[in-house]
Amino acid sequence: MAAAQLTFNPPSSFSKPLNHSLPRNPFSQNPILPFKPSLKPFVLKAVLSQNPSKSLTQDPQTVPFKHCFSKSSDGFLYCEGLKVQDVMDSVEKRPFYLYSKPQITRNVEAYKEALEGLRSVIGYAIKANNNFKILEHLRGLGCGAVLVSGNELRLALRAGFDPTRCIFNGNGKLLDDLVLAAQEGVFINVDSEFDLENIIRAARIAGKRVNILLRINPDVDPQVHPYVSTGNKNSKFGIRNEKLQWFLDEVKKHPDELKLVGAHCHLGSTITKVDIFRDAAVLMVEYLDKIRDQGFDVNYLNIGGGLGIDYYHTGAVLPTPRDLINTVREVVLSRDLNLIIEPGRSLIANSCCLVNRVTGVKTNGTKNFIVIDGSMAELIRPSLYDAYQHIELVSPAPHEAEISTFDVVGPVCESADFLGKERELPTPPKGAGLVVHDAGAYCMSMASTYNLKMRPPEYWVEENGSVSKIRHAETFEDHMRFFEGL
């Protein structure tokens, strides 16, 4: 991938080189269920866009990109050369998530290539998608894991992640979960005074010295939705930079419990201007310089995640992993640091669609509606964030189908139950397939059983074109099990 180059003029004094390598994990294999593709793999050039009016301060070049979902000239939607309609005809008749396993691999490889020449950890943010089979695959590709709860830590351990490549984040980490993290050797980010107190207690209970990073709030505006902005002064996350000395003094008091190894920041999510990462990195290495000046042997910089992806499908260029890494590369090398990044959305979002069926079409006289079997219960981002995700039909519409403007809505008893508003689509027949694109991140992981709409199954297309079920659908019987014996 080609990328714009930025230069950084390092200060005159640098710390001494640090030699630290990180362990790697073996690859895993997943069972494959037979499913024959109808076509050879179909290749589409990337559509990299968000809002074209939001120009980048860099000028990354458009590059060819193999994408997993594509509309062919025959009017059908394909995933890695496999008709989505064929998948619909072969699985249970309910909404489901369909992933491309090769696309996940390609997304990881883009980060690995971008990070060449740096000591680094790609820490996948499990909160984006916690499917166990996907986690096993990401672990096999060499990723670490970023955790925000004790159960995410337990899931990462069950999936075989090396705990010394895991990072435990969060502004309200519980003592029992911190004890487990301490026992396993996980990196823990310090978020507050009481968080530090709990980490010290956990270290004593576990009888282990804990590797910690200070999560510093750099007060950098990522220019994203306020719900996903985490690095400005109004955020609940991180410590105020003016409190840094207090935390350093407290760490010095507890050499048996704590080993300060670095600093962490996280600006937010859906970021489309990579110079923001550079600005944060420059600030963070200044803090690391101050920390080193006080005798701490710190050699990790964690810049978090948050790289945006193409939700609008309008053709504008978004920054790539290489663009992101190139903005911080010289800063990291100038201090001989290990770089930790925490991608979630950019590793998994564009690998998946939510596949739905049309229940019917209606109008209230002023607005037209496509009603589908999927809903805010399966995919809440549009209702929660007013987020845009591209929607299209799986198969060609009938020739006589009129193109109209629709709201795409579900059956949940809420006016907020919509997947997209004001979408221009051919009027679909009853039972037609309709997909919501880029649904791999913060969709299934946020799904609920509201209105007792049980959470859907998940499938992925394998490298050989076969389809595997990677999560069973939940059923009414599953719900009733919670009440057995009461």
XYZ file of C-alpha atoms in Angstrom:
486
model
C 0.000 0.000 0.000
C 1.222 3.469 -0.821
C 0.979 6.155 1.813
C 1.923 9.754 2.396
C 5.069 10.257 4.428
C 5.301 12.644 7.368
C 8.537 13.757 8.935
C 9.285 14.312 12.614
C 12.226 16.269 13.937
C 13.242 14.511 17.142
C 14.681 16.409 20.103
C 18.411 16.517 20.566
C 18.458 14.023 23.438
C 17.102 10.488 23.307
C 16.941 7.718 25.836
C 19.235 4.736 25.477
C 18.081 1.949 23.152
C 15.921 -0.667 24.805
C 15.952 -4.268 23.663
C 12.663 -6.019 24.259
C 10.959 -8.630 22.111
C 7.445 -9.977 22.440
C 6.432 -13.647 22.167
C 4.332 -14.888 19.279
C 1.638 -17.516 19.192
C 1.062 -20.449 16.804
C -1.788 -20.454 14.310
C -5.023 -22.283 14.994
C -7.250 -24.285 12.667
C -11.068 -24.183 12.643
C -13.400 -26.935 11.379
C -15.094 -26.320 8.030
C -18.672 -27.172 7.124
C -19.189 -28.024 3.465
C -20.893 -25.471 1.242
C -20.155 -25.190 -2.469
C -19.709 -21.716 -3.930
C -21.607 -20.829 -7.081
C -18.806 -18.773 -8.655
C -15.080 -18.319 -8.536
C -13.900 -15.550 -6.172
C -14.960 -12.100 -7.346
C -12.604 -9.148 -6.850
C -13.705 -5.569 -6.235
C -11.549 -2.465 -6.020
C -11.865 -0.764 -2.658
C -14.452 1.827 -1.879
C -12.757 3.810 0.886
C -14.968 6.566 2.173
C -16.750 8.218 5.021
C -17.888 11.766 4.457
C -16.053 13.189 1.433
C -16.504 16.726 2.723
C -14.213 15.936 5.642
C -10.873 16.159 3.866
C -7.724 14.672 5.322
C -4.692 16.717 6.219
C -2.666 13.988 4.533
C -3.159 12.859 0.963
C -3.110 9.050 0.984
C -3.267 7.436 -2.431
C -6.118 5.256 -3.623
C -4.919 1.677 -3.943
C -6.490 -1.532 -5.247
C -8.113 -3.431 -2.429
C -9.780 -6.820 -2.420
C -13.097 -6.519 -0.628
C -15.262 -9.416 0.438
C -18.743 -8.110 -0.481
C -19.438 -7.026 -4.044
C -22.333 -6.545 -6.440
C -21.740 -8.394 -9.714
C -23.034 -7.407 -13.135
C -25.777 -10.007 -12.718
C -27.266 -7.902 -9.908
C -26.495 -10.397 -7.121
C -24.438 -9.648 -4.030
C -21.439 -11.932 -3.495
C -19.177 -12.621 -0.529
C -15.755 -13.911 -1.624
C -17.339 -15.166 -4.853
C -20.267 -16.850 -3.111
C -23.827 -15.671 -3.735
C -25.304 -14.311 -0.524
C -28.692 -15.488 -1.831
C -27.341 -19.068 -1.922
C -26.307 -18.733 1.711
C -29.762 -17.425 2.609
C -31.354 -20.396 0.887
C -29.167 -22.836 2.821
C -29.448 -21.603 6.428
C -32.280 -21.127 8.902
C -34.812 -18.473 7.979
C -33.976 -15.654 10.375
C -31.600 -12.671 10.426
C -27.960 -13.726 10.517
C -24.488 -12.261 10.392
C -22.289 -13.307 7.486
C -18.514 -12.756 7.662
C -15.576 -13.235 5.362
C -12.751 -15.020 7.137
C -10.262 -14.022 4.377
C -11.239 -10.355 4.813
C -10.401 -10.523 8.508
C -7.018 -11.990 7.553
C -6.413 -9.244 4.994
C -7.250 -6.566 7.559
C -4.753 -7.995 10.049
C -2.075 -8.362 7.387
C -2.484 -4.677 6.479
C -1.547 -3.749 10.048
C 1.310 -6.232 10.200
C 2.792 -4.868 6.969
C 2.387 -1.294 8.210
C 4.223 -2.129 11.454
C 7.292 -3.669 9.811
C 10.435 -2.234 11.384
C 8.757 -1.523 14.722
C 8.482 -3.635 17.867
C 4.744 -3.795 18.294
C 1.628 -5.486 19.604
C -1.605 -5.490 17.618
C -4.094 -5.681 20.465
C -7.505 -6.575 19.074
C -10.281 -4.796 20.989
C -12.565 -7.675 21.973
C -15.443 -5.302 22.731
C -15.835 -4.759 18.980
C -16.791 -8.397 18.380
C -16.449 -11.206 20.896
C -17.220 -14.211 18.680
C -15.049 -17.037 20.003
C -14.144 -18.471 16.577
C -13.127 -15.033 15.334
C -10.976 -14.551 18.428
C -9.230 -17.875 17.816
C -8.526 -16.790 14.249
C -7.138 -13.404 15.300
C -4.957 -15.050 17.937
C -3.640 -17.402 15.281
C -2.745 -14.400 13.125
C -0.546 -13.099 15.946
C -2.819 -10.547 17.594
C -2.897 -9.763 21.261
C -6.128 -8.746 22.970
C -7.477 -5.580 24.540
C -9.901 -6.218 27.388
C -12.432 -4.060 29.201
C -13.965 -6.621 31.550
C -13.044 -9.709 33.477
C -15.157 -11.885 31.216
C -13.340 -10.557 28.154
C -10.111 -11.576 29.878
C -11.523 -15.050 30.562
C -12.644 -15.334 26.950
C -9.212 -14.264 25.670
C -7.542 -16.894 27.848
C -10.005 -19.536 26.654
C -9.223 -18.559 23.047
C -5.513 -19.094 23.700
C -4.228 -15.513 23.717
C -0.856 -15.012 25.375
C -1.740 -12.939 28.473
C 1.555 -11.053 28.218
C 0.210 -9.655 24.927
C -3.083 -8.569 26.524
C -3.990 -5.132 27.863
C -6.706 -4.532 30.460
C -8.457 -1.163 30.022
C -11.406 0.483 31.704
C -12.372 3.210 34.131
C -14.092 0.903 36.632
C -12.137 -2.350 36.733
C -13.260 -4.649 39.558
C -10.899 -6.092 42.141
C -11.617 -9.764 41.357
C -10.956 -9.137 37.660
C -7.755 -7.258 38.459
C -6.561 -10.189 40.580
C -7.034 -12.519 37.612
C -5.198 -10.074 35.342
C -2.339 -9.830 37.837
C -2.104 -13.606 38.158
C -1.928 -14.017 34.367
C 0.649 -11.283 33.716
C -1.633 -8.982 31.742
C -0.682 -5.335 31.146
C -3.029 -3.102 33.137
C -3.763 0.517 32.295
C -4.156 2.804 35.299
C -7.212 5.033 34.888
C -7.660 6.815 38.241
C -6.533 7.087 41.830
C -8.944 4.408 43.029
C -8.012 2.217 40.051
C -4.363 2.384 41.109
C -5.361 1.496 44.676
C -7.280 -1.559 43.443
C -4.370 -2.648 41.233
C -2.029 -2.515 44.229
C -4.477 -4.626 46.251
C -4.802 -7.085 43.369
C -1.017 -7.417 43.078
C -0.766 -8.253 46.777
C -3.561 -10.823 46.582
C -2.045 -12.431 43.486
C 1.484 -12.250 44.866
C 2.640 -10.837 41.526
C 4.267 -7.624 40.422
C 1.996 -6.006 37.822
C 3.133 -4.326 34.617
C 1.187 -1.060 34.402
C 0.776 1.774 31.923
C -0.595 5.180 32.899
C -3.614 6.105 30.781
C -3.076 9.819 30.261
C -5.846 11.966 28.854
C -4.043 14.061 26.219
C -7.045 16.373 25.684
C -6.965 15.878 21.900
C -10.248 16.310 20.019
C -10.698 13.384 17.582
C -13.612 15.168 15.832
C -15.998 12.224 16.097
C -19.397 11.497 17.659
C -19.253 12.534 21.356
C -20.309 9.052 22.477
C -17.113 7.571 21.001
C -14.746 10.419 21.895
C -12.536 9.289 24.786
C -9.419 11.469 24.750
C -10.643 14.976 25.532
C -10.822 16.723 28.895
C -14.527 15.963 29.358
C -14.093 12.202 28.996
C -14.581 9.806 31.909
C -11.413 7.958 30.847
C -7.809 8.458 31.883
C -5.868 10.613 34.307
C -5.421 14.358 33.983
C -1.964 15.214 32.755
C -1.444 17.655 35.627
C -1.846 14.711 38.040
C 0.997 12.740 36.442
C 3.493 13.476 39.220
C 1.106 12.232 41.912
C 0.792 8.890 40.133
C 4.559 8.605 39.664
C 5.100 9.225 43.373
C 2.544 6.560 44.285
C 4.165 4.021 41.949
C 7.543 4.720 43.574
C 6.027 3.816 46.944
C 5.021 0.338 45.748
C 8.019 -1.269 43.997
C 6.955 -4.781 45.050
C 3.479 -4.450 43.537
C 3.959 -2.212 40.499
C 6.294 -1.937 37.543
C 5.589 1.088 35.394
C 6.402 0.105 31.784
C 4.754 2.782 29.663
C 1.957 5.217 28.921
C -1.371 4.848 27.140
C -3.911 7.099 25.474
C -7.066 6.430 23.501
C -8.645 9.257 21.533
C -11.899 7.705 20.370
C -13.429 5.756 17.511
C -14.281 6.218 13.792
C -11.278 8.564 13.399
C -10.610 9.588 9.792
C -7.778 12.106 10.276
C -4.582 10.283 11.142
C -2.628 13.427 12.014
C -4.633 13.332 15.255
C -2.725 10.163 16.203
C 0.562 11.928 15.473
C -0.416 14.894 17.645
C -1.253 12.541 20.504
C 1.967 10.537 20.068
C 4.092 13.698 20.226
C 2.386 14.669 23.484
C 2.728 11.183 24.896
C 6.478 10.895 24.277
C 6.931 14.182 26.115
C 5.248 12.555 29.117
C 7.420 9.461 28.665
C 10.508 11.683 28.694
C 9.394 13.131 32.034
C 8.750 9.657 33.392
C 12.172 8.408 32.274
C 13.812 11.463 33.814
C 12.587 10.166 37.178
C 14.332 6.833 36.745
C 11.510 4.689 35.372
C 12.497 2.168 32.688
C 9.445 2.715 30.469
C 9.516 1.329 26.934
C 5.879 1.025 25.803
C 3.691 3.584 24.077
C 0.060 2.554 23.636
C -1.745 4.902 21.222
C -5.062 3.056 21.399
C -7.216 2.376 18.366
C -10.060 4.106 16.590
C -9.242 4.135 12.865
C -12.441 4.723 10.893
C -13.737 2.566 8.054
C -15.903 3.091 4.978
C -19.527 3.203 6.083
C -20.897 5.474 3.352
C -19.597 3.597 0.277
C -19.269 6.852 -1.675
C -15.733 6.404 -2.996
C -13.747 8.962 -0.969
C -10.378 7.866 0.388
C -9.913 6.970 4.041
C -6.526 6.483 5.720
C -5.125 2.977 5.826
C -3.266 1.257 8.675
C -0.038 2.228 6.904
C -1.088 5.881 6.873
C -1.778 5.687 10.605
C 1.496 3.983 11.496
C 3.525 6.297 9.270
C 2.283 9.288 11.251
C 3.754 7.918 14.491
C 6.660 5.810 13.222
C 9.434 8.381 13.650
C 8.102 9.444 17.033
C 8.208 5.848 18.257
C 11.648 5.171 16.789
C 13.049 8.377 18.267
C 12.499 6.961 21.769
C 13.124 3.301 20.874
C 9.666 2.307 22.093
C 7.476 -0.744 21.748
C 4.251 0.401 20.083
C 0.907 -0.999 21.202
C -2.148 -0.322 19.047
C -5.707 -1.356 19.823
C -7.724 -1.705 16.586
C -11.182 -3.203 16.724
C -13.473 -1.698 14.103
C -10.800 -1.507 11.397
C -9.985 -5.221 11.830
C -13.502 -6.608 11.767
C -16.218 -4.142 10.665
C -15.952 -4.427 6.881
C -15.779 -8.232 7.005
C -19.483 -8.674 7.732
C -23.076 -7.976 6.736
C -26.287 -8.442 8.686
C -28.518 -10.414 6.317
C -32.280 -9.844 6.638
C -35.502 -10.732 4.828
C -38.180 -8.264 3.785
C -41.429 -8.778 5.668
C -43.306 -6.175 3.635
C -43.490 -2.628 2.314
C -45.867 0.038 3.628
C -46.502 3.782 3.563
C -48.103 6.201 6.014
C -48.885 8.664 3.235
C -45.799 10.812 3.764
C -43.076 8.204 4.293
C -42.367 4.772 2.828
C -41.090 1.870 4.893
C -39.337 -1.425 4.139
C -40.053 -3.652 7.120
C -37.508 -6.433 7.669
C -37.091 -9.247 10.181
C -33.877 -7.718 11.554
C -34.046 -4.826 13.997
C -32.306 -2.627 16.543
C -32.126 -5.735 18.735
C -29.674 -7.326 16.284
C -27.940 -4.100 15.188
C -28.307 -1.012 17.379
C -25.696 1.391 15.964
C -28.157 3.439 13.831
C -30.580 3.796 16.764
C -27.870 4.469 19.377
C -25.469 6.718 17.449
C -27.611 7.735 14.467
C -24.910 5.864 12.569
C -25.021 5.323 8.815
C -24.448 1.844 7.397
C -24.891 1.079 3.712
C -27.965 -0.987 2.792
C -28.717 -2.875 -0.406
C -30.728 -5.786 -1.751
C -29.145 -9.223 -2.062
C -30.722 -10.075 -5.447
C -31.799 -8.013 -8.460
C -35.211 -6.401 -8.009
C -38.039 -7.237 -10.419
C -37.913 -5.177 -13.624
C -41.162 -3.408 -12.740
C -39.947 -2.462 -9.226
C -40.250 1.276 -8.619
C -37.267 3.037 -7.046
C -38.417 5.024 -4.024
C -37.060 6.540 -0.831
C -37.583 4.295 2.194
C -36.850 4.059 5.868
C -35.626 0.517 6.552
C -37.176 -0.549 9.850
C -37.617 -3.636 12.008
C -40.506 -5.121 13.988
C -39.408 -3.955 17.441
C -41.999 -1.851 19.262
C -39.962 1.374 19.246
C -39.930 4.309 16.852
C -36.154 4.184 17.225
C -36.109 0.754 15.557
C -34.539 1.591 12.218
C -31.525 0.320 10.277
C -31.426 3.210 7.830
C -33.412 6.312 6.935
C -34.093 8.000 3.612
C -32.558 5.223 1.511
C -33.206 5.103 -2.229
C -33.943 1.476 -3.119
C -35.987 -0.537 -5.593
C -39.281 -1.614 -4.026
C -38.461 -5.145 -2.864
C -40.832 -8.117 -3.001
C -41.837 -9.916 0.185
C -39.073 -12.294 1.300
C -36.307 -10.498 -0.602
C -32.885 -10.427 0.996
C -31.549 -7.115 2.306
C -28.155 -6.548 3.921
C -26.728 -3.930 6.259
C -23.040 -3.587 5.385
C -19.980 -3.162 7.617
C -21.677 -4.905 10.527
C -18.698 -6.755 11.984
C -17.942 -4.286 14.781
C -20.193 -3.080 17.592
C -23.228 -4.828 16.115
C -23.503 -8.443 17.254
C -21.488 -7.590 20.365
C -24.184 -5.038 21.292
C -27.153 -7.200 20.284
C -29.919 -7.772 22.819
C -33.035 -9.876 23.328
C -35.347 -6.859 23.483
C -38.916 -7.843 22.558
C -37.575 -11.407 23.005
C -35.925 -11.250 19.592
C -33.333 -13.905 20.236
C -29.776 -13.152 19.124
C -28.996 -14.396 15.619
C -26.600 -17.038 14.318
C -23.266 -16.132 12.732
C -21.544 -17.709 9.732
C -18.389 -17.039 7.798
C -17.102 -17.841 4.341
C -13.864 -19.786 4.552
C -10.787 -19.406 2.349
C -11.958 -22.299 0.140
C -15.427 -20.810 -0.398
C -17.257 -23.064 2.049
C -19.486 -21.698 4.806
C -19.096 -22.452 8.518
C -21.474 -21.650 11.327
C -19.436 -19.819 13.978
C -22.215 -19.116 16.471
C -25.513 -20.873 17.099
C -28.715 -18.861 17.119
C -30.292 -18.291 20.498
C -33.758 -19.775 21.022
C -36.760 -19.295 23.254
C -35.693 -22.447 25.102
C -32.336 -20.793 25.847
C -34.212 -17.938 27.474
C -36.323 -20.240 29.634
C -33.219 -22.038 30.966
C -32.433 -18.965 33.069
C -35.517 -19.731 35.155
C -35.144 -23.476 35.595
C -35.221 -24.660 39.199
C -36.274 -21.281 40.631
